[in-house]
Coordinates of C-alpha atoms in Angstrom, one line a residue:
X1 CA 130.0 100.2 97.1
X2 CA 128.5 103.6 96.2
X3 CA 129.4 106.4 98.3
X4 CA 126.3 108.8 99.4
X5 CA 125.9 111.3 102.4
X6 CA 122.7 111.7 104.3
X7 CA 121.5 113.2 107.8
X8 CA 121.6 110.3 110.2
X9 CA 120.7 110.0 113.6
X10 CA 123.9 108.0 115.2
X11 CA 122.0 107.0 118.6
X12 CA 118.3 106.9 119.9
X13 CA 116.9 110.2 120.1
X14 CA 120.1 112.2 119.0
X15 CA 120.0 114.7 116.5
X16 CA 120.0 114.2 112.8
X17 CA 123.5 115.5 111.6
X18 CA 125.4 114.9 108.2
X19 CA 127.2 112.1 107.7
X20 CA 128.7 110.1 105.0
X21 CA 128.1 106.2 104.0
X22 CA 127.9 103.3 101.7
X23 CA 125.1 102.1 99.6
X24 CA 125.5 98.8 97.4
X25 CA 126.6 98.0 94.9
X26 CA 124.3 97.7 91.7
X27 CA 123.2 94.4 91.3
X28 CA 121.6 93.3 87.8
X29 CA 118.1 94.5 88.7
X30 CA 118.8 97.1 90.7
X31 CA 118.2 100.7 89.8
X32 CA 120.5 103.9 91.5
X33 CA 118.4 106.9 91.9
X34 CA 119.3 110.4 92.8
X35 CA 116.6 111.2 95.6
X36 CA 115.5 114.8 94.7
X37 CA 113.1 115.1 97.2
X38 CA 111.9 113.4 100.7
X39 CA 108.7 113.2 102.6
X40 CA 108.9 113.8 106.8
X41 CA 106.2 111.2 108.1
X42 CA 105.5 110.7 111.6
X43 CA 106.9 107.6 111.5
X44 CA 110.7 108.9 111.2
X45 CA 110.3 110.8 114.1
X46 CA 109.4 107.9 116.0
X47 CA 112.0 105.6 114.6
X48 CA 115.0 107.8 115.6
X49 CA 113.4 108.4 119.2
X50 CA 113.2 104.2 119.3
X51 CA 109.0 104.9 120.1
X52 CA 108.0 101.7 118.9
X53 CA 110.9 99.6 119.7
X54 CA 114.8 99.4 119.9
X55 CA 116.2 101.0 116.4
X56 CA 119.3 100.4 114.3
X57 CA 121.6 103.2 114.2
X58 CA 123.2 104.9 112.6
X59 CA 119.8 105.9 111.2
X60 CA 118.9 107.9 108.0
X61 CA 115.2 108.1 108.1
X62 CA 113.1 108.4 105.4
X63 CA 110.4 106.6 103.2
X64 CA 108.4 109.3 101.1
X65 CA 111.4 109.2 98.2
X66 CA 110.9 110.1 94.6
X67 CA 113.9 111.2 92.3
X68 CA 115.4 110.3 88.6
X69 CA 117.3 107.0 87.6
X70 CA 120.9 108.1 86.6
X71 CA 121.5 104.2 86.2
X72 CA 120.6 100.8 86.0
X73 CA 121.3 96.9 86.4
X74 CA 121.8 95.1 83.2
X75 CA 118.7 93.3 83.9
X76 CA 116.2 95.9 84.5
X77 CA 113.4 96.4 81.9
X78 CA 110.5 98.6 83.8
X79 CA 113.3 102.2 83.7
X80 CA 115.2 104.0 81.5
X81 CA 118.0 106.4 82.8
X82 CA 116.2 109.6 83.3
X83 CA 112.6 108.3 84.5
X84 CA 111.4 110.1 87.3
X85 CA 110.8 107.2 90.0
X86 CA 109.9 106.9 94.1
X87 CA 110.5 104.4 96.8
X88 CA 107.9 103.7 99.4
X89 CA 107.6 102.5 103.0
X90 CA 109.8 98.7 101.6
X91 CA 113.0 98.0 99.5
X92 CA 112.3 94.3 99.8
X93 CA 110.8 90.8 100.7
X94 CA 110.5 87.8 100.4
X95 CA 108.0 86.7 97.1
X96 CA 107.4 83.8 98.2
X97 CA 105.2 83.6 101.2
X98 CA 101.3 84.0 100.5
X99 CA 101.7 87.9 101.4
X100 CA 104.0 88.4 98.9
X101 CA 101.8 86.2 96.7
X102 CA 99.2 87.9 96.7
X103 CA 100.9 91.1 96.3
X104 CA 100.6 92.4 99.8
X105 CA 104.3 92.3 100.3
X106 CA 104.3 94.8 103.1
X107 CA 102.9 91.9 105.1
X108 CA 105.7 89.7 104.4
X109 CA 106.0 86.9 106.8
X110 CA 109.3 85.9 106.5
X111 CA 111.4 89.2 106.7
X112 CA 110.0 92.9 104.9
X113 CA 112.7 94.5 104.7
X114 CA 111.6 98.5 105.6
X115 CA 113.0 101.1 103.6
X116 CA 115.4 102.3 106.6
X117 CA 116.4 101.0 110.2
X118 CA 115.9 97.2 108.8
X119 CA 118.6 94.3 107.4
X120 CA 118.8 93.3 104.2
X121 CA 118.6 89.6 102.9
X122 CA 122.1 90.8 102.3
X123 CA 123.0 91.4 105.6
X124 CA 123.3 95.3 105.2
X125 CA 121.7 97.2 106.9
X126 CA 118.7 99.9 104.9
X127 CA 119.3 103.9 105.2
X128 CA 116.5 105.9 103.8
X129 CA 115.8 109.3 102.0
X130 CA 117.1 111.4 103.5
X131 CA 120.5 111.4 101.3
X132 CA 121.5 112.0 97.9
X133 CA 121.3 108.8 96.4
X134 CA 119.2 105.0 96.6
X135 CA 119.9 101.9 95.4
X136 CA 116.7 99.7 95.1
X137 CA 115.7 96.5 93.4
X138 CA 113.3 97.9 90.4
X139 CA 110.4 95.6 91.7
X140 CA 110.3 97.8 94.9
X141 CA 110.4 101.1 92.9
X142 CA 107.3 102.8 91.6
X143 CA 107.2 104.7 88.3
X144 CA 105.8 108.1 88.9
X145 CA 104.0 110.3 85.8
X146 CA 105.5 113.8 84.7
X147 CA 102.3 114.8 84.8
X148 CA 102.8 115.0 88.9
X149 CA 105.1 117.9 90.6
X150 CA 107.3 115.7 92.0
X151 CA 108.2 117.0 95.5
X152 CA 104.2 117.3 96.1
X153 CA 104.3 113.6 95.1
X154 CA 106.8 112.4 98.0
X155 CA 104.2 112.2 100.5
X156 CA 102.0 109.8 98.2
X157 CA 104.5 106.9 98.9
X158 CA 103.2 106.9 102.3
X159 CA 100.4 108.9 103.3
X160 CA 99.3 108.6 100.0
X161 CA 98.8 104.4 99.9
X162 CA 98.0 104.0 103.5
X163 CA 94.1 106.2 102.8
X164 CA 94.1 105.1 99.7
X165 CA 94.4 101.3 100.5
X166 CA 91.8 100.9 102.9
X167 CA 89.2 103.1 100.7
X168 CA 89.8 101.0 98.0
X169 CA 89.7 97.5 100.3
X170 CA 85.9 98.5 101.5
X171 CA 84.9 99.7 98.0
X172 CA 84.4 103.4 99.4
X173 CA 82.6 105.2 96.4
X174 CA 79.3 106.8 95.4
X175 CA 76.8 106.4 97.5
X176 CA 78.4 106.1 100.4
X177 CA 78.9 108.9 103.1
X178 CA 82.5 108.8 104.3
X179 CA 84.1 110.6 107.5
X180 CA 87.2 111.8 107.8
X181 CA 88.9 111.8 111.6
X182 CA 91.8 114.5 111.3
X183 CA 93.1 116.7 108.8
X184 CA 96.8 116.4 108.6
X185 CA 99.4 115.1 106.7
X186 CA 96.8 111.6 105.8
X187 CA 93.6 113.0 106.7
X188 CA 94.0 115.8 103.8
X189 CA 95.0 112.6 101.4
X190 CA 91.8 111.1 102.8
X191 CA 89.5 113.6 101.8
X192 CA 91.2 114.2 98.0
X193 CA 90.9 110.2 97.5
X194 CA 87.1 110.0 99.1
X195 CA 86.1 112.8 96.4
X196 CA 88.1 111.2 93.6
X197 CA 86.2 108.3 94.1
X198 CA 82.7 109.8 94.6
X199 CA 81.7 109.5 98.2
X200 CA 80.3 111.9 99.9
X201 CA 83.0 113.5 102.4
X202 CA 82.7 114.8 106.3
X203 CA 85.9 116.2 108.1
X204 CA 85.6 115.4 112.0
X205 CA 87.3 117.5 114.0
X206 CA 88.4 118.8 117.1
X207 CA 89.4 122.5 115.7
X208 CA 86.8 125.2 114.5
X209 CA 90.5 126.8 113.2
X210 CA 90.4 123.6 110.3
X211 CA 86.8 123.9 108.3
X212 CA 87.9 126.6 106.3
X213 CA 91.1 124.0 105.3
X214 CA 88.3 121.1 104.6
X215 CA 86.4 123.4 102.7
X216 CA 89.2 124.4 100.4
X217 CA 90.2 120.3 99.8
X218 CA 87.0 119.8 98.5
X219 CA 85.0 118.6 101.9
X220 CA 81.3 118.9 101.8
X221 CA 80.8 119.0 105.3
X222 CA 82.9 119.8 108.3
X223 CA 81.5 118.4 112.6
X224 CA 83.6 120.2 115.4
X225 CA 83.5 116.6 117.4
X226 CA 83.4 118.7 120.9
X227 CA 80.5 120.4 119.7
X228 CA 77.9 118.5 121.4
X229 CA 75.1 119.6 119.2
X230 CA 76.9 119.6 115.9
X231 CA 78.0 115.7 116.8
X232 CA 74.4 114.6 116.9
X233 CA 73.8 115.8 113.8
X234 CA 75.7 113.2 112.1
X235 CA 75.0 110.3 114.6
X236 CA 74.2 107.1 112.9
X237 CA 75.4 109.1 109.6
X238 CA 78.5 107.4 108.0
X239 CA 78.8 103.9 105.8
X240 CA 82.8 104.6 106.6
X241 CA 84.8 106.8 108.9
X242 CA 88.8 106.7 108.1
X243 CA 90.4 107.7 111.3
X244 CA 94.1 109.3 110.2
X245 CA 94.4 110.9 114.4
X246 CA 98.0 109.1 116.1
X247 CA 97.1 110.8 119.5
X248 CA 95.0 109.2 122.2
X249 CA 91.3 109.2 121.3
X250 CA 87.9 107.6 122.0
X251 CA 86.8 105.4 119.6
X252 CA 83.4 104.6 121.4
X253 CA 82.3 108.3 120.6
X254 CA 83.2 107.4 116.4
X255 CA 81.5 104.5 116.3
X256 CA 77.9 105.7 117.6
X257 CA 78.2 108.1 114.4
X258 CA 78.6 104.9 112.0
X259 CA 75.4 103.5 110.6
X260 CA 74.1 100.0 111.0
X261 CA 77.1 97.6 109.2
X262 CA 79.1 100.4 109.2
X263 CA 82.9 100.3 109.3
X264 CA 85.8 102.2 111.4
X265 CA 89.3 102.3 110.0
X266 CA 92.1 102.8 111.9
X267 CA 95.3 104.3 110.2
X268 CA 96.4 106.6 112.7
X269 CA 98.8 104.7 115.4
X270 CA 98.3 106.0 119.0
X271 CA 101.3 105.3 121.4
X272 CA 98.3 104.1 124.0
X273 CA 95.9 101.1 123.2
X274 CA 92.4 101.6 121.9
X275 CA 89.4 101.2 124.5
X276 CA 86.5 99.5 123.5
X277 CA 83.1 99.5 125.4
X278 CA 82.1 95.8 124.7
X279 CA 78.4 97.7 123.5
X280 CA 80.5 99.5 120.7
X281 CA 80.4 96.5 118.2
X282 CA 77.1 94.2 118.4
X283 CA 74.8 97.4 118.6
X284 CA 74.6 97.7 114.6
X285 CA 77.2 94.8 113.7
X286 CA 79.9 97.5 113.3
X287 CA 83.2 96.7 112.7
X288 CA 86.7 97.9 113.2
X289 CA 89.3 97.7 111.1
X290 CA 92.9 98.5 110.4
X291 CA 94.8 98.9 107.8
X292 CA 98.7 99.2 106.5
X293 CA 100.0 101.0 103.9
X294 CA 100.1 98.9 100.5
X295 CA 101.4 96.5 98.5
X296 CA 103.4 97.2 95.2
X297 CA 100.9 97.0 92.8
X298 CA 98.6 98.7 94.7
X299 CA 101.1 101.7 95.0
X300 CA 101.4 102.0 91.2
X301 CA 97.8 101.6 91.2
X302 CA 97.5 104.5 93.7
X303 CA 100.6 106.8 91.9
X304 CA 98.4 106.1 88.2
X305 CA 95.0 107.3 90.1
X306 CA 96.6 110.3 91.1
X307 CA 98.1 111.6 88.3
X308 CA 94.8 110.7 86.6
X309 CA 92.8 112.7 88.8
X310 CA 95.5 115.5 89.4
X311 CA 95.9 114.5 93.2
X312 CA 99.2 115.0 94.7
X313 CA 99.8 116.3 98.8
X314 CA 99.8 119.5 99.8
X315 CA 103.5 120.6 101.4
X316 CA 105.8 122.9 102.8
X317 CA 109.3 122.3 101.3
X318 CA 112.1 122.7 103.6
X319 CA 116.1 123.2 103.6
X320 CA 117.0 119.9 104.8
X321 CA 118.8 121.9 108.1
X322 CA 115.6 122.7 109.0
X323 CA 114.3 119.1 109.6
X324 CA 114.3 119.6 113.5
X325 CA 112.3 122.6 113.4
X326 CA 110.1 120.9 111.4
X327 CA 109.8 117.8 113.4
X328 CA 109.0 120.0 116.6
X329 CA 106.1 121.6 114.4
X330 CA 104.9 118.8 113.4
X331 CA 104.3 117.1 116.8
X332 CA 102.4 120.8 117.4
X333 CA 100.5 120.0 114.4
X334 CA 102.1 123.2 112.8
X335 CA 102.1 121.5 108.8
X336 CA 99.9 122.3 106.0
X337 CA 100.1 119.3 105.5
X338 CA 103.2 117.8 105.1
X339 CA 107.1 118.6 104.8
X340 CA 108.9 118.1 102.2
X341 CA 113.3 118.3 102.1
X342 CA 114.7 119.5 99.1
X343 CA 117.7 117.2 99.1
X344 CA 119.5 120.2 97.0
X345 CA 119.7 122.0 100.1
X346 CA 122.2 118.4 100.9
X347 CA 124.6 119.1 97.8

């Protein structure tokens, strides 16, 4: 076993404190890396409070992880020691079900095995990135260019696939007018990817305080949602709207903006179900949809796009000490856009 020291959370809604543990061993494919940096999603924050289910604990959240390999299974052929690599949302599944088969492997019927708070097909149980060190099958790690600065690339591994998936799955490009519902942590990704790839961008929102912010990420236009006269300006307007918001919202009010076949994307995850007027859908044959993160190939796909167009998130690195402060500010919505630990600030 490999010894590594994290910030774990040892119960349901404790606080994350340092603690010591064991990875595996190196198996043949396997590569070790030495996590240099860490992305906070939402998600961690509702893993250790048990929000979506009981957890497994002791926890050590994290799935935003990019570092360097400092060694590798006898086996492996797709890393050299030194290569600068990151580990998304899964360490594993199984390749055999027709998920995996068609490369969609964080669908995985039999067992995906998430990057933290999940059992192995080895029986041990994952800890995530928010430690020193990994130990991951190289199938389930992602190469990642030099050309990228590497703690803005953290975030890509999650809120970078999840908005970049769907866009890609409805063949969002030019032509099309594109909406953006929320500018945080994805809804920024959203609008870099819908510019990279030529549509025609709209941030809707329900703060005047963030059109300056979507005019700086590239944005060409920028509704105050509450503003009833600025909403009907862009009624019936959008091919696509990509809605990134996790807090209770009406999706009756999106949909009227969406133009006849137009489609609504759901990436955000409210705590509270959806409400749908049964009038929503038939008027216009509009649909929504929802969409999870990404499979493997379609992360490297993403991680090449990205440092082909120069993309990477825009963060706030942290001391990792100050990762309760920063989840209280991110629930407040207090992030520009995401947080990043510096897991020096662990050594």
């Amino acid at each position: 076993m490999i010894k590594a020291k994290g910030y774990a959370a040892q119960s349901s809604g404790s606080k994350l404190e340092p603690w010591e543990f064991d990875r595996r061993t190196i198996g043949t494919r396997d590569v070790l890396i030495q996590i240099l940096f860490c992305g906070v999603c939402h998600t961690d924050l509702h893993m250790v409070n048990s929000d979506w289910g009981p957890g497994t604990f002791p926890m050590v959240p994290g799935h935003e992880i990019v570092g360097r390999i400092i060694e590798t299974g006898k086996e492996v052929s797709k890393f050299k020691i030194g290569d600068h690599a990151g580990v998304g949302v899964m360490v594993d599944s199984c390749g055999t079900c027709p998920d995996c088969q068609a490369h969609q492997e964080q669908f995985c019927s039999v067992s995906p095995v998430q990057t933290y708070g999940s059992k192995g097909y080895d029986g041990l149980t994952t800890y995530g990135g928010y430690s020193n060190v990994i130990v991951v099958d190289e199938k389930f790690t992602h190469l990642i260019s030099d050309k990228l600065n590497l703690a803005a690339t953290a975030p890509l591994l999650c809120a970078g696939i999840t908005t970049y998936s769907p866009l890609k799955k409805w063949k969002v490009g030019k032509g099309h007018q594109l909406a953006v519902v929320g500018l945080g942590g994805l809804g920024h990704m959203a609008v870099k990817f819908g510019i990279a790839l030529g549509a025609e961008v709209t941030v809707l929102s329900t703060s005047e305080t963030k059109r300056e912010d979507a005019k700086a990420l590239g944005a060409h236009h920028f509704v105050v949602t509450t503003d009833v006269e600025e909403l009907a300006t862009v009624k019936s307007k959008f091919d696509f709207i990509l809605d990134t918001v996790s807090a209770k919202h009406d999706l009756n009010l999106y949909i009227t903006l969406l133009k006849t076949d137009g489609v609504h994307i759901c990436v955000g995850i409210p705590n509270e179900p959806f409400s749908l007027s049964p009038f929503s859908l038939p008027n216009g044959n509009k649909v929504v949809a929802g969409s999870g993160a990404g499979g493997l190939s379609e992360t490297q796909e993403m991680l090449d796009f990205c440092a082909a167009h120069d993309i990477v998130s825009e963060i706030e690195l942290i001391d990792i000490k100050e990762i309760h402060p920063a989840f209280d500010r991110m629930i407040k919505g207090h992030v520009r856009y995401r947080f990043v630990i510096d897991l020096s600030t662990l050594r």
